[in-house]
GROMACS .gro file of C-alpha atoms in nm:
model
  231
    1MET     CA    1  -8.052   4.718   1.365
    2LYS     CA    2  -8.007   4.398   1.421
    3THR     CA    3  -7.705   4.380   1.222
    4VAL     CA    4  -7.574   4.647   1.425
    5LYS     CA    5  -7.633   4.494   1.762
    6PHE     CA    6  -7.426   4.171   1.622
    7VAL     CA    7  -7.181   4.392   1.503
    8VAL     CA    8  -7.151   4.526   1.839
    9VAL     CA    9  -7.197   4.175   2.048
   10LEU     CA   10  -6.890   4.063   1.821
   11LEU     CA   11  -6.678   4.367   1.922
   12LEU     CA   12  -6.752   4.321   2.307
   13PHE     CA   13  -6.675   3.936   2.251
   14PHE     CA   14  -6.349   4.021   2.096
   15GLY     CA   15  -6.277   4.250   2.318
   16MET     CA   16  -6.316   4.050   2.630
   17GLN     CA   17  -6.123   3.780   2.466
   18ASN     CA   18  -5.819   4.017   2.438
   19VAL     CA   19  -5.848   4.108   2.773
   20ILE     CA   20  -5.839   3.744   2.896
   21ALA     CA   21  -5.540   3.649   2.656
   22GLN     CA   22  -5.364   3.931   2.822
   23ALA     CA   23  -5.450   3.818   3.167
   24ASP     CA   24  -5.326   3.490   3.056
   25VAL     CA   25  -4.975   3.603   2.933
   26LYS     CA   26  -4.898   3.823   3.230
   27GLU     CA   27  -5.018   3.548   3.447
   28ASN     CA   28  -4.753   3.300   3.283
   29VAL     CA   29  -4.508   3.507   3.248
   30ALA     CA   30  -4.512   3.571   3.627
   31MET     CA   31  -4.513   3.161   3.673
   32ILE     CA   32  -4.250   3.093   3.415
   33LYS     CA   33  -3.993   3.433   3.574
   34LYS     CA   34  -4.053   3.256   3.931
   35ASN     CA   35  -4.061   2.884   3.829
   36LEU     CA   36  -3.670   2.998   3.663
   37ALA     CA   37  -3.535   3.160   3.984
   38ASP     CA   38  -3.664   2.906   4.239
   39SER     CA   39  -3.491   2.621   4.034
   40LYS     CA   40  -3.197   2.809   3.934
   41GLU     CA   41  -3.113   2.845   4.356
   42LYS     CA   42  -3.256   2.509   4.434
   43ILE     CA   43  -3.046   2.278   4.170
   44LYS     CA   44  -2.710   2.446   4.358
   45LYS     CA   45  -2.754   2.184   4.577
   46TYR     CA   46  -2.732   1.916   4.333
   47GLU     CA   47  -2.437   1.740   4.116
   48TRP     CA   48  -2.531   1.565   3.782
   49ILE     CA   49  -2.396   1.432   3.493
   50GLU     CA   50  -2.435   1.568   3.131
   51THR     CA   51  -2.402   1.378   2.832
   52THR     CA   52  -2.373   1.492   2.530
   53THR     CA   53  -2.402   1.315   2.179
   54VAL     CA   54  -2.290   1.448   1.845
   55PHE     CA   55  -2.429   1.332   1.494
   56TYR     CA   56  -2.268   1.390   1.170
   57LYS     CA   57  -2.479   1.336   0.863
   58GLY     CA   58  -2.615   1.028   1.109
   59GLU     CA   59  -2.332   0.898   1.195
   60GLN     CA   60  -2.256   0.947   1.592
   61LYS     CA   61  -1.930   1.108   1.604
   62SER     CA   62  -1.857   1.169   1.981
   63VAL     CA   63  -1.993   1.143   2.316
   64ILE     CA   64  -1.848   1.325   2.599
   65GLN     CA   65  -1.991   1.307   2.977
   66LYS     CA   66  -1.936   1.579   3.246
   67GLN     CA   67  -1.980   1.571   3.600
   68CYS     CA   68  -2.162   1.920   3.684
   69TYR     CA   69  -2.190   2.104   4.027
   70TYR     CA   70  -2.214   2.430   4.170
   71ALA     CA   71  -1.879   2.536   4.346
   72VAL     CA   72  -1.843   2.753   4.684
   73ASP     CA   73  -1.784   3.081   4.466
   74GLY     CA   74  -2.138   2.949   4.281
   75LYS     CA   75  -2.020   2.908   3.964
   76LEU     CA   76  -2.155   2.623   3.762
   77THR     CA   77  -1.846   2.341   3.727
   78LYS     CA   78  -1.804   2.091   3.470
   79VAL     CA   79  -1.533   1.846   3.491
   80GLU     CA   80  -1.503   1.598   3.176
   81THR     CA   81  -1.538   1.226   3.300
   82GLY     CA   82  -1.533   1.034   2.968
   83GLY     CA   83  -1.645   1.020   2.612
   84SER     CA   84  -1.545   0.817   2.311
   85THR     CA   85  -1.212   0.798   2.147
   86PRO     CA   86  -1.112   1.008   1.788
   87ALA     CA   87  -1.087   0.773   1.478
   88GLU     CA   88  -0.760   0.759   1.345
   89LYS     CA   89  -0.649   1.041   1.121
   90LYS     CA   90  -0.618   0.930   0.754
   91ARG     CA   91  -0.259   0.987   0.572
   92GLY     CA   92  -0.203   1.187   0.246
   93ILE     CA   93  -0.394   1.449   0.074
   94LYS     CA   94  -0.716   1.290   0.107
   95GLY     CA   95  -0.655   1.256   0.493
   96LYS     CA   96  -0.561   1.637   0.483
   97ILE     CA   97  -0.912   1.715   0.322
   98ALA     CA   98  -1.068   1.504   0.600
   99GLU     CA   99  -0.914   1.612   0.870
  100ASN     CA  100  -0.949   2.039   0.754
  101LYS     CA  101  -1.363   1.941   0.699
  102LYS     CA  102  -1.344   1.765   1.037
  103GLU     CA  103  -1.189   2.054   1.234
  104GLU     CA  104  -1.468   2.330   1.062
  105MET     CA  105  -1.727   2.088   1.170
  106SER     CA  106  -1.605   2.065   1.480
  107ASP     CA  107  -1.517   2.435   1.539
  108TYR     CA  108  -1.928   2.438   1.443
  109MET     CA  109  -2.043   2.178   1.687
  110LYS     CA  110  -1.842   2.401   1.961
  111LYS     CA  111  -2.025   2.697   1.889
  112ALA     CA  112  -2.364   2.555   1.839
  113ILE     CA  113  -2.329   2.350   2.175
  114GLU     CA  114  -2.213   2.678   2.360
  115LYS     CA  115  -2.553   2.889   2.181
  116ILE     CA  116  -2.739   2.624   2.341
  117HIS     CA  117  -2.616   2.708   2.682
  118THR     CA  118  -2.689   3.112   2.611
  119TYR     CA  119  -3.087   2.997   2.595
  120LEU     CA  120  -3.039   2.738   2.925
  121PRO     CA  121  -3.198   2.833   3.160
  122PRO     CA  122  -3.407   3.121   3.012
  123ALA     CA  123  -3.324   3.459   3.213
  124PRO     CA  124  -3.618   3.598   3.409
  125GLU     CA  125  -3.494   3.950   3.392
  126LYS     CA  126  -3.475   3.891   2.958
  127ILE     CA  127  -3.829   3.742   2.967
  128GLN     CA  128  -3.956   3.986   3.183
  129LYS     CA  129  -3.827   4.294   2.950
  130ASN     CA  130  -3.982   4.100   2.628
  131TYR     CA  131  -4.307   4.082   2.786
  132ASN     CA  132  -4.281   4.498   2.897
  133ASP     CA  133  -4.170   4.565   2.545
  134GLY     CA  134  -4.517   4.398   2.378
  135LYS     CA  135  -4.331   4.134   2.211
  136THR     CA  136  -4.482   3.822   2.359
  137THR     CA  137  -4.716   3.616   2.220
  138ILE     CA  138  -4.967   3.310   2.370
  139GLN     CA  139  -5.112   3.039   2.198
  140ILE     CA  140  -5.390   2.826   2.369
  141VAL     CA  141  -5.248   2.461   2.320
  142GLU     CA  142  -5.564   2.290   2.572
  143PRO     CA  143  -5.773   2.550   2.712
  144ASN     CA  144  -5.747   2.636   3.098
  145THR     CA  145  -5.443   2.390   3.109
  146LYS     CA  146  -5.147   2.448   2.835
  147PHE     CA  147  -5.031   2.746   2.694
  148LYS     CA  148  -4.734   2.811   2.501
  149LEU     CA  149  -4.572   3.130   2.524
  150GLY     CA  150  -4.367   3.305   2.237
  151PHE     CA  151  -4.059   3.553   2.327
  152PRO     CA  152  -3.933   3.682   1.993
  153ASP     CA  153  -3.559   3.822   1.991
  154TYR     CA  154  -3.539   3.726   2.318
  155ASN     CA  155  -3.149   3.674   2.272
  156GLU     CA  156  -3.061   3.836   1.932
  157PRO     CA  157  -3.278   3.966   1.630
  158SER     CA  158  -3.531   3.708   1.472
  159ASP     CA  159  -3.462   3.412   1.730
  160MET     CA  160  -3.741   3.302   1.908
  161LEU     CA  161  -3.759   3.186   2.273
  162SER     CA  162  -4.086   2.942   2.322
  163VAL     CA  163  -4.191   2.797   2.640
  164THR     CA  164  -4.492   2.581   2.702
  165VAL     CA  165  -4.619   2.533   3.036
  166ASN     CA  166  -4.867   2.328   3.253
  167LYS     CA  167  -5.100   2.630   3.430
  168PRO     CA  168  -5.271   2.428   3.680
  169ASN     CA  169  -4.952   2.242   3.807
  170GLN     CA  170  -4.744   2.597   3.782
  171LYS     CA  171  -4.463   2.410   3.567
  172ILE     CA  172  -4.255   2.450   3.237
  173MET     CA  173  -4.315   2.168   3.012
  174SER     CA  174  -4.130   2.213   2.739
  175LEU     CA  175  -3.913   2.484   2.554
  176GLU     CA  176  -3.816   2.538   2.167
  177VAL     CA  177  -3.588   2.812   1.991
  178SER     CA  178  -3.477   2.871   1.675
  179THR     CA  179  -3.207   3.058   1.603
  180SER     CA  180  -2.852   3.034   1.403
  181VAL     CA  181  -2.522   2.963   1.477
  182ASP     CA  182  -2.286   3.077   1.218
  183ASP     CA  183  -2.491   3.228   0.922
  184PRO     CA  184  -2.829   3.373   1.025
  185LYS     CA  185  -2.984   3.225   0.683
  186GLU     CA  186  -2.918   2.848   0.821
  187LYS     CA  187  -3.157   2.856   1.108
  188VAL     CA  188  -3.126   2.595   1.379
  189VAL     CA  189  -3.424   2.445   1.591
  190PHE     CA  190  -3.344   2.325   1.945
  191ASN     CA  191  -3.604   2.149   2.163
  192VAL     CA  192  -3.577   2.107   2.554
  193ASN     CA  193  -3.800   1.868   2.769
  194TYR     CA  194  -3.819   2.018   3.083
  195SER     CA  195  -3.829   1.761   3.436
  196ASP     CA  196  -3.924   1.790   3.787
  197LEU     CA  197  -3.655   1.682   4.065
  198PRO     CA  198  -3.841   1.553   4.409
  199ASP     CA  199  -3.841   1.878   4.556
  200GLY     CA  200  -4.032   2.010   4.276
  201THR     CA  201  -3.683   2.192   4.084
  202GLN     CA  202  -3.720   2.194   3.704
  203TYR     CA  203  -3.433   2.134   3.465
  204ALA     CA  204  -3.375   2.051   3.116
  205SER     CA  205  -3.325   1.700   3.125
  206LYS     CA  206  -3.305   1.673   2.723
  207THR     CA  207  -3.196   1.911   2.467
  208ILE     CA  208  -3.187   1.817   2.067
  209LEU     CA  209  -3.063   2.046   1.835
  210ASP     CA  210  -3.103   2.013   1.448
  211ALA     CA  211  -2.899   2.232   1.237
  212GLN     CA  212  -3.008   2.059   0.905
  213ALA     CA  213  -2.800   2.277   0.686
  214LYS     CA  214  -2.501   2.112   0.854
  215ASP     CA  215  -2.683   1.782   0.861
  216VAL     CA  216  -2.567   1.818   1.231
  217LYS     CA  217  -2.785   1.638   1.499
  218ILE     CA  218  -2.680   1.722   1.920
  219ILE     CA  219  -2.817   1.595   2.212
  220ILE     CA  220  -2.764   1.714   2.581
  221GLU     CA  221  -2.897   1.477   2.836
  222ASN     CA  222  -2.905   1.572   3.226
  223SER     CA  223  -2.914   1.278   3.443
  224GLY     CA  224  -2.800   1.082   3.767
  225PHE     CA  225  -2.908   1.383   4.011
  226LYS     CA  226  -2.777   1.332   4.331
  227ASN     CA  227  -2.742   1.629   4.662
  228ALA     CA  228  -2.408   1.764   4.641
  229SER     CA  229  -2.370   1.866   5.030
  230GLY     CA  230  -2.023   1.630   5.063
  231LYS     CA  231  -1.861   1.906   4.817
   0.00000   0.00000   0.00000
């Protein structure tokens, strides 16, 4: 009889834990959506500098800076303001091989950067759909404070968007994405740190993409935010 009661208590306990977890998922999804929507509007009054640094086999290959702002039509505009100077081309057959390899890697890096921007910032409607489809997961990183929500198949099959939040502060802390660029078998991972502007606007301050299969690392930093009312 005691065993039966113990089993019933366990079932009730785990059932209650599941209810609490689902409530946490719903509440945090709502917070993430609101945060993203609010910040998307607020950031339109700013201009800033985007710095993209590319590494290949641990060696820095390029640095490109762009001035970013929203035009009067509401579109994000990026104007290149500076960057590193390409190395002098080698001559002969070896030079041709090296140039072909360089073009191949340059094409891959371009695709990787474009891929990053398909996830930043996450789209509230995609997050809601993921939740409605019953795919969203939750991990308690720090009880009652820090949670990590997983959105599998967020952009495409087999990818994963994870969002770590601070629930009491109602803030996004970081993102992590696992996806691919060319070959679905070659996974790339990028991590995104979120920061706050004085008015509470949140933005991706630093993104690091690591494509181990290609020996490529890309770092994108957003800085120098100021009011763009003069534009």
